CSV table of C-alpha atoms in Angstrom, one decimal:
chain,number,residue,atom,x,y,z
A,4,MET,CA,-14.0,-66.1,44.9
A,5,CYS,CA,-11.5,-68.7,46.3
A,6,ILE,CA,-10.2,-69.5,42.8
A,7,GLN,CA,-9.8,-65.8,42.0
A,8,SER,CA,-8.0,-65.2,45.3
A,9,LYS,CA,-5.7,-68.2,44.6
A,10,VAL,CA,-4.9,-66.9,41.1
A,11,ARG,CA,-4.3,-63.4,42.5
A,12,LYS,CA,-1.9,-64.7,45.2
A,13,GLU,CA,-0.1,-66.8,42.7
A,14,SER,CA,0.3,-63.9,40.3
A,15,LEU,CA,1.6,-61.7,43.2
A,16,VAL,CA,4.1,-64.4,44.2
A,17,HIS,CA,5.2,-64.8,40.6
A,18,GLY,CA,5.6,-61.0,40.3
A,19,LEU,CA,7.6,-60.8,43.5
A,20,MET,CA,9.9,-63.7,42.4
A,21,TRP,CA,10.5,-61.9,39.1
A,22,VAL,CA,11.5,-58.7,40.9
A,23,ILE,CA,13.8,-60.6,43.2
A,24,ILE,CA,15.4,-62.5,40.3
A,25,SER,CA,15.8,-59.3,38.4
A,26,ILE,CA,17.5,-57.5,41.3
A,27,ILE,CA,19.9,-60.5,41.9
A,28,THR,CA,20.7,-60.6,38.2
A,29,PHE,CA,21.4,-56.9,38.1
A,30,CYS,CA,23.7,-57.2,41.1
A,31,LEU,CA,25.5,-60.1,39.6
A,32,LEU,CA,26.0,-58.2,36.3
A,33,LEU,CA,27.5,-55.2,38.0
A,34,ASN,CA,29.5,-56.8,40.8
A,35,SER,CA,33.0,-56.9,39.7
A,36,PHE,CA,34.9,-55.4,42.7
A,37,SER,CA,37.0,-58.5,43.6
A,38,GLY,CA,40.7,-57.8,43.7
A,39,GLN,CA,40.7,-54.7,41.5
A,40,ALA,CA,38.7,-52.6,44.0
A,41,ALA,CA,41.7,-51.8,46.1
A,42,GLY,CA,43.4,-50.2,43.1
A,43,LEU,CA,40.7,-47.7,42.2
A,44,ASN,CA,41.8,-44.3,40.9
A,45,SER,CA,41.4,-41.9,43.8
A,46,GLN,CA,40.2,-39.1,41.5
A,47,GLU,CA,37.4,-41.4,40.2
A,48,ARG,CA,36.4,-42.4,43.6
A,49,SER,CA,36.0,-38.9,45.0
A,50,ALA,CA,32.3,-37.9,44.9
A,51,VAL,CA,31.2,-34.8,43.1
A,52,PHE,CA,27.9,-32.9,43.0
A,53,PRO,CA,26.7,-32.9,39.4
A,54,GLY,CA,25.4,-29.8,37.8
A,55,LYS,CA,23.0,-29.6,34.8
A,56,ASP,CA,25.5,-31.6,32.7
A,57,TRP,CA,26.7,-34.8,34.3
A,58,GLU,CA,30.3,-36.0,34.0
A,59,ARG,CA,30.6,-39.5,32.6
A,60,ILE,CA,32.9,-42.2,33.8
A,61,GLU,CA,34.8,-43.3,30.7
A,62,LYS,CA,36.3,-46.4,32.2
A,63,PRO,CA,34.0,-48.4,34.4
A,64,GLU,CA,36.9,-50.4,35.7
A,65,SER,CA,38.3,-47.2,37.3
A,66,VAL,CA,35.4,-47.3,39.8
A,67,GLY,CA,35.3,-51.1,40.2
A,68,TYR,CA,32.8,-52.1,37.5
A,69,SER,CA,33.1,-54.2,34.4
A,70,SER,CA,32.6,-52.9,30.9
A,71,ALA,CA,31.7,-56.3,29.7
A,72,ARG,CA,29.1,-56.8,32.4
A,73,LEU,CA,27.6,-53.4,31.7
A,74,GLN,CA,27.3,-54.4,28.0
A,75,ALA,CA,25.5,-57.5,29.2
A,76,LEU,CA,23.2,-55.4,31.2
A,77,ARG,CA,22.4,-53.2,28.2
A,78,ALA,CA,21.6,-56.3,26.2
A,79,TRP,CA,19.3,-57.6,29.0
A,80,LEU,CA,17.5,-54.2,29.2
A,81,GLN,CA,16.8,-54.4,25.5
A,82,SER,CA,14.9,-57.6,26.0
A,83,LEU,CA,12.7,-55.9,28.6
A,84,ASP,CA,10.1,-53.2,28.4
A,85,THR,CA,12.6,-50.6,29.8
A,86,THR,CA,12.0,-46.9,29.1
A,87,ALA,CA,15.3,-45.6,30.6
A,88,MET,CA,17.9,-46.3,33.2
A,89,MET,CA,20.8,-44.5,34.7
A,90,VAL,CA,23.5,-45.6,37.1
A,91,ALA,CA,25.4,-43.0,39.0
A,92,VAL,CA,28.6,-43.5,41.0
A,93,GLY,CA,29.9,-40.7,43.2
A,94,GLY,CA,27.9,-38.1,41.3
A,95,ARG,CA,29.1,-39.2,37.9
A,96,SER,CA,27.2,-41.2,35.2
A,97,LEU,CA,28.4,-44.7,34.9
A,98,PHE,CA,25.7,-46.2,32.7
A,99,GLU,CA,22.9,-44.7,30.6
A,100,TYR,CA,20.2,-46.5,28.6
A,101,GLY,CA,17.2,-45.3,26.7
A,102,ASP,CA,15.7,-41.8,26.6
A,103,LEU,CA,16.7,-40.1,29.9
A,104,ALA,CA,14.6,-37.1,29.1
A,105,HIS,CA,11.5,-39.1,28.9
A,106,LEU,CA,8.8,-37.9,31.2
A,107,SER,CA,7.6,-40.8,33.3
A,108,TYR,CA,4.2,-41.1,35.0
A,109,LEU,CA,4.3,-42.4,38.6
A,110,ALA,CA,1.3,-44.3,39.7
A,111,SER,CA,1.8,-46.8,42.5
A,112,VAL,CA,5.2,-45.3,43.4
A,113,ARG,CA,3.3,-42.2,44.5
A,114,LYS,CA,2.4,-44.0,47.8
A,115,SER,CA,6.1,-44.5,48.6
A,116,VAL,CA,6.8,-40.9,47.8
A,117,LEU,CA,4.0,-39.8,50.1
A,118,ALA,CA,5.4,-42.1,52.8
A,119,ILE,CA,8.8,-40.2,52.5
A,120,LEU,CA,7.0,-36.9,52.8
A,121,TYR,CA,5.0,-38.1,55.9
A,122,GLY,CA,8.2,-38.9,57.9
A,123,LYS,CA,9.2,-35.3,58.8
A,124,TYR,CA,5.7,-34.4,59.9
A,125,VAL,CA,5.1,-37.5,61.9
A,126,GLU,CA,8.4,-36.9,63.7
A,127,ASN,CA,7.6,-33.3,64.6
A,128,GLY,CA,4.1,-34.1,65.7
A,129,THR,CA,2.2,-32.4,62.9
A,130,ILE,CA,0.7,-35.7,61.9
A,131,PRO,CA,-0.3,-37.9,64.9
A,132,LEU,CA,-0.7,-41.4,63.4
A,133,GLY,CA,-3.3,-42.4,66.1
A,134,ARG,CA,-5.8,-39.7,65.2
A,135,THR,CA,-9.0,-41.1,63.8
A,136,LEU,CA,-11.2,-40.0,60.9
A,137,ARG,CA,-13.8,-39.0,63.4
A,138,GLU,CA,-11.5,-36.7,65.1
A,139,LEU,CA,-10.4,-35.3,61.7
A,140,GLU,CA,-14.1,-34.8,60.8
A,141,PHE,CA,-13.5,-36.8,57.7
A,142,THR,CA,-16.3,-37.7,55.3
A,143,ASP,CA,-16.8,-38.5,51.6
A,144,VAL,CA,-19.5,-38.7,48.9
A,145,GLY,CA,-22.5,-40.3,50.6
A,146,GLY,CA,-20.9,-40.3,54.0
A,147,LEU,CA,-18.8,-42.8,56.0
A,148,MET,CA,-20.2,-45.4,58.4
A,149,ASP,CA,-19.7,-45.1,62.1
A,150,GLN,CA,-17.2,-48.0,62.4
A,151,GLU,CA,-15.2,-46.6,59.4
A,152,LEU,CA,-14.7,-43.3,61.3
A,153,ASN,CA,-12.7,-45.2,63.9
A,154,ALA,CA,-9.9,-45.8,61.3
A,155,THR,CA,-6.7,-44.0,62.2
A,156,ILE,CA,-4.1,-42.2,60.0
A,157,GLU,CA,-1.9,-45.2,60.5
A,158,HIS,CA,-4.6,-47.5,59.2
A,159,LEU,CA,-4.8,-45.4,56.0
A,160,ILE,CA,-1.1,-45.5,55.3
A,161,THR,CA,-0.9,-49.2,55.9
A,162,ALA,CA,-4.0,-50.0,53.8
A,163,ARG,CA,-5.9,-51.4,56.8
A,164,SER,CA,-8.6,-48.8,57.3
A,165,GLY,CA,-11.6,-51.1,56.7
A,166,VAL,CA,-13.2,-48.3,54.7
A,167,TYR,CA,-14.4,-49.8,51.4
A,168,HIS,CA,-15.9,-46.6,50.0
A,169,PRO,CA,-15.4,-46.3,46.2
A,170,ALA,CA,-12.1,-44.5,45.3
A,171,SER,CA,-12.0,-41.7,42.7
A,172,ASN,CA,-9.6,-43.7,40.5
A,173,ALA,CA,-9.3,-47.4,39.5
A,174,GLY,CA,-6.3,-49.6,39.7
A,175,ASP,CA,-6.6,-51.2,43.1
A,176,ASP,CA,-7.9,-54.5,44.5
A,177,THR,CA,-11.4,-53.3,45.6
A,178,ALA,CA,-13.0,-55.8,43.4
A,179,SER,CA,-12.2,-58.4,46.1
A,180,ALA,CA,-13.0,-56.1,49.0
A,181,PRO,CA,-15.2,-57.4,51.8
A,182,PRO,CA,-18.7,-55.8,52.2
A,183,ARG,CA,-18.6,-52.3,53.8
A,184,ASN,CA,-18.6,-52.2,57.6
A,185,SER,CA,-17.6,-55.9,57.8
A,186,GLN,CA,-14.0,-55.4,58.9
A,187,ARG,CA,-12.9,-53.3,61.9
A,188,PRO,CA,-10.1,-50.8,61.2
A,189,GLY,CA,-6.7,-52.4,61.4
A,190,ALA,CA,-7.9,-56.0,61.0
A,191,TYR,CA,-7.8,-56.5,57.3
A,192,TYR,CA,-5.3,-55.5,54.6
A,193,LEU,CA,-6.6,-54.4,51.2
A,194,TYR,CA,-4.7,-52.6,48.4
A,195,ASN,CA,-7.2,-49.8,48.3
A,196,ASN,CA,-6.9,-46.5,46.5
A,197,TRP,CA,-9.4,-44.9,48.9
A,198,ASP,CA,-6.9,-45.4,51.7
A,199,PHE,CA,-4.0,-44.0,49.6
A,200,ASN,CA,-6.0,-41.0,48.4
A,201,ALA,CA,-7.4,-40.3,51.8
A,202,ALA,CA,-3.9,-40.4,53.3
A,203,GLY,CA,-2.9,-37.7,50.8
A,204,ALA,CA,-5.9,-35.6,51.9
A,205,VAL,CA,-5.1,-36.1,55.6
A,206,PHE,CA,-1.5,-35.0,54.8
A,207,GLU,CA,-2.7,-31.8,53.2
A,208,LYS,CA,-5.3,-31.1,56.0
A,209,LEU,CA,-2.8,-31.4,58.8
A,210,THR,CA,0.2,-29.7,57.1
A,211,GLY,CA,-1.9,-27.0,55.5
A,212,ARG,CA,0.0,-27.5,52.3
A,213,ASP,CA,-0.5,-29.1,48.9
A,214,ILE,CA,1.3,-32.5,48.4
A,215,TYR,CA,3.0,-31.2,45.3
A,216,ASP,CA,4.3,-28.1,47.0
A,217,VAL,CA,5.8,-30.3,49.8
A,218,LEU,CA,7.2,-32.7,47.2
A,219,GLU,CA,9.0,-29.7,45.7
A,220,THR,CA,10.3,-28.1,48.9
A,221,ASP,CA,11.0,-31.2,51.0
A,222,LEU,CA,12.3,-33.6,48.4
A,223,ALA,CA,12.8,-32.4,44.8
A,224,LYS,CA,14.9,-29.3,45.7
A,225,PRO,CA,16.9,-30.7,48.6
A,226,ILE,CA,18.1,-33.8,46.6
A,227,GLN,CA,18.3,-31.7,43.4
A,228,MET,CA,15.8,-33.5,41.2
A,229,GLN,CA,17.0,-32.0,37.9
A,230,ASP,CA,13.9,-32.3,35.9
A,231,PHE,CA,11.1,-31.9,38.5
A,232,ASP,CA,8.5,-29.4,37.3
A,233,ARG,CA,5.9,-28.4,39.8
A,234,SER,CA,3.6,-26.9,37.1
A,235,ARG,CA,3.1,-30.3,35.5
A,236,GLN,CA,1.6,-31.9,38.7
A,237,ARG,CA,-2.1,-32.5,38.6
A,238,LYS,CA,-4.5,-34.6,40.8
A,239,SER,CA,-7.0,-36.7,38.9
A,240,GLY,CA,-10.0,-38.9,39.5
A,241,ASP,CA,-13.8,-38.9,39.5
A,242,ALA,CA,-15.0,-36.6,42.2
A,243,ARG,CA,-18.5,-37.9,41.8
A,244,ARG,CA,-17.3,-41.2,43.3
A,245,SER,CA,-15.0,-39.8,46.0
A,246,GLN,CA,-13.9,-36.3,46.8
A,247,TYR,CA,-10.3,-37.5,47.4
A,248,LEU,CA,-8.4,-37.4,44.2
A,249,ALA,CA,-5.3,-39.4,43.2
A,250,TYR,CA,-2.0,-37.5,43.4
A,251,HIS,CA,-0.1,-39.2,40.6
A,252,MET,CA,3.3,-37.6,39.7
């Protein structure tokens, strides 16, 4: 177990370092403001709100970017497993790569999207983060243990619930989870799909709305997600393991 934990931590650190290096490299490739930034064309600098068809910036230098460095970025993306990428400046398309019409499947990112949706309802009091699973009359297949019912909504969204009930979907770190009922809520972090799925169920219970409906009205429409399609959204998972399904997007 110690060896597995060490390998897992080393892999995580390596992955984080790669992300940081990638971000730094991306910034270095695009950063070309220097002395030319002061002379940007005022028409190019003015922001627009794009319609179905986006205007393209023909000369990257007109908005402070380098054509040569964008070409270097394109070459770099070709060396990676990149599906598509788009860079917009002021509502216009500066850079496009790959198939922009490709339908992407969001897995882990769903938790970040849910966090965005939570904000409004935490602020207006609809979702009190200190409310416990016991107060919510929460249960699952086979029931929850007494200590697990003390977990709060905040524990769920921070992956510290201490509930190690099987999740309806795989892809988390429950293989290294402590025994059930061994950790008090809030004391131990575990990347746990049960927490994430339960957080989605709590959101729906307290708002009285489906996650995907809120995604459409509170996020997709206000920021004009051009290709969002509510009809394509489906929850998934094995309800025999847990009644709380994953809300992939």
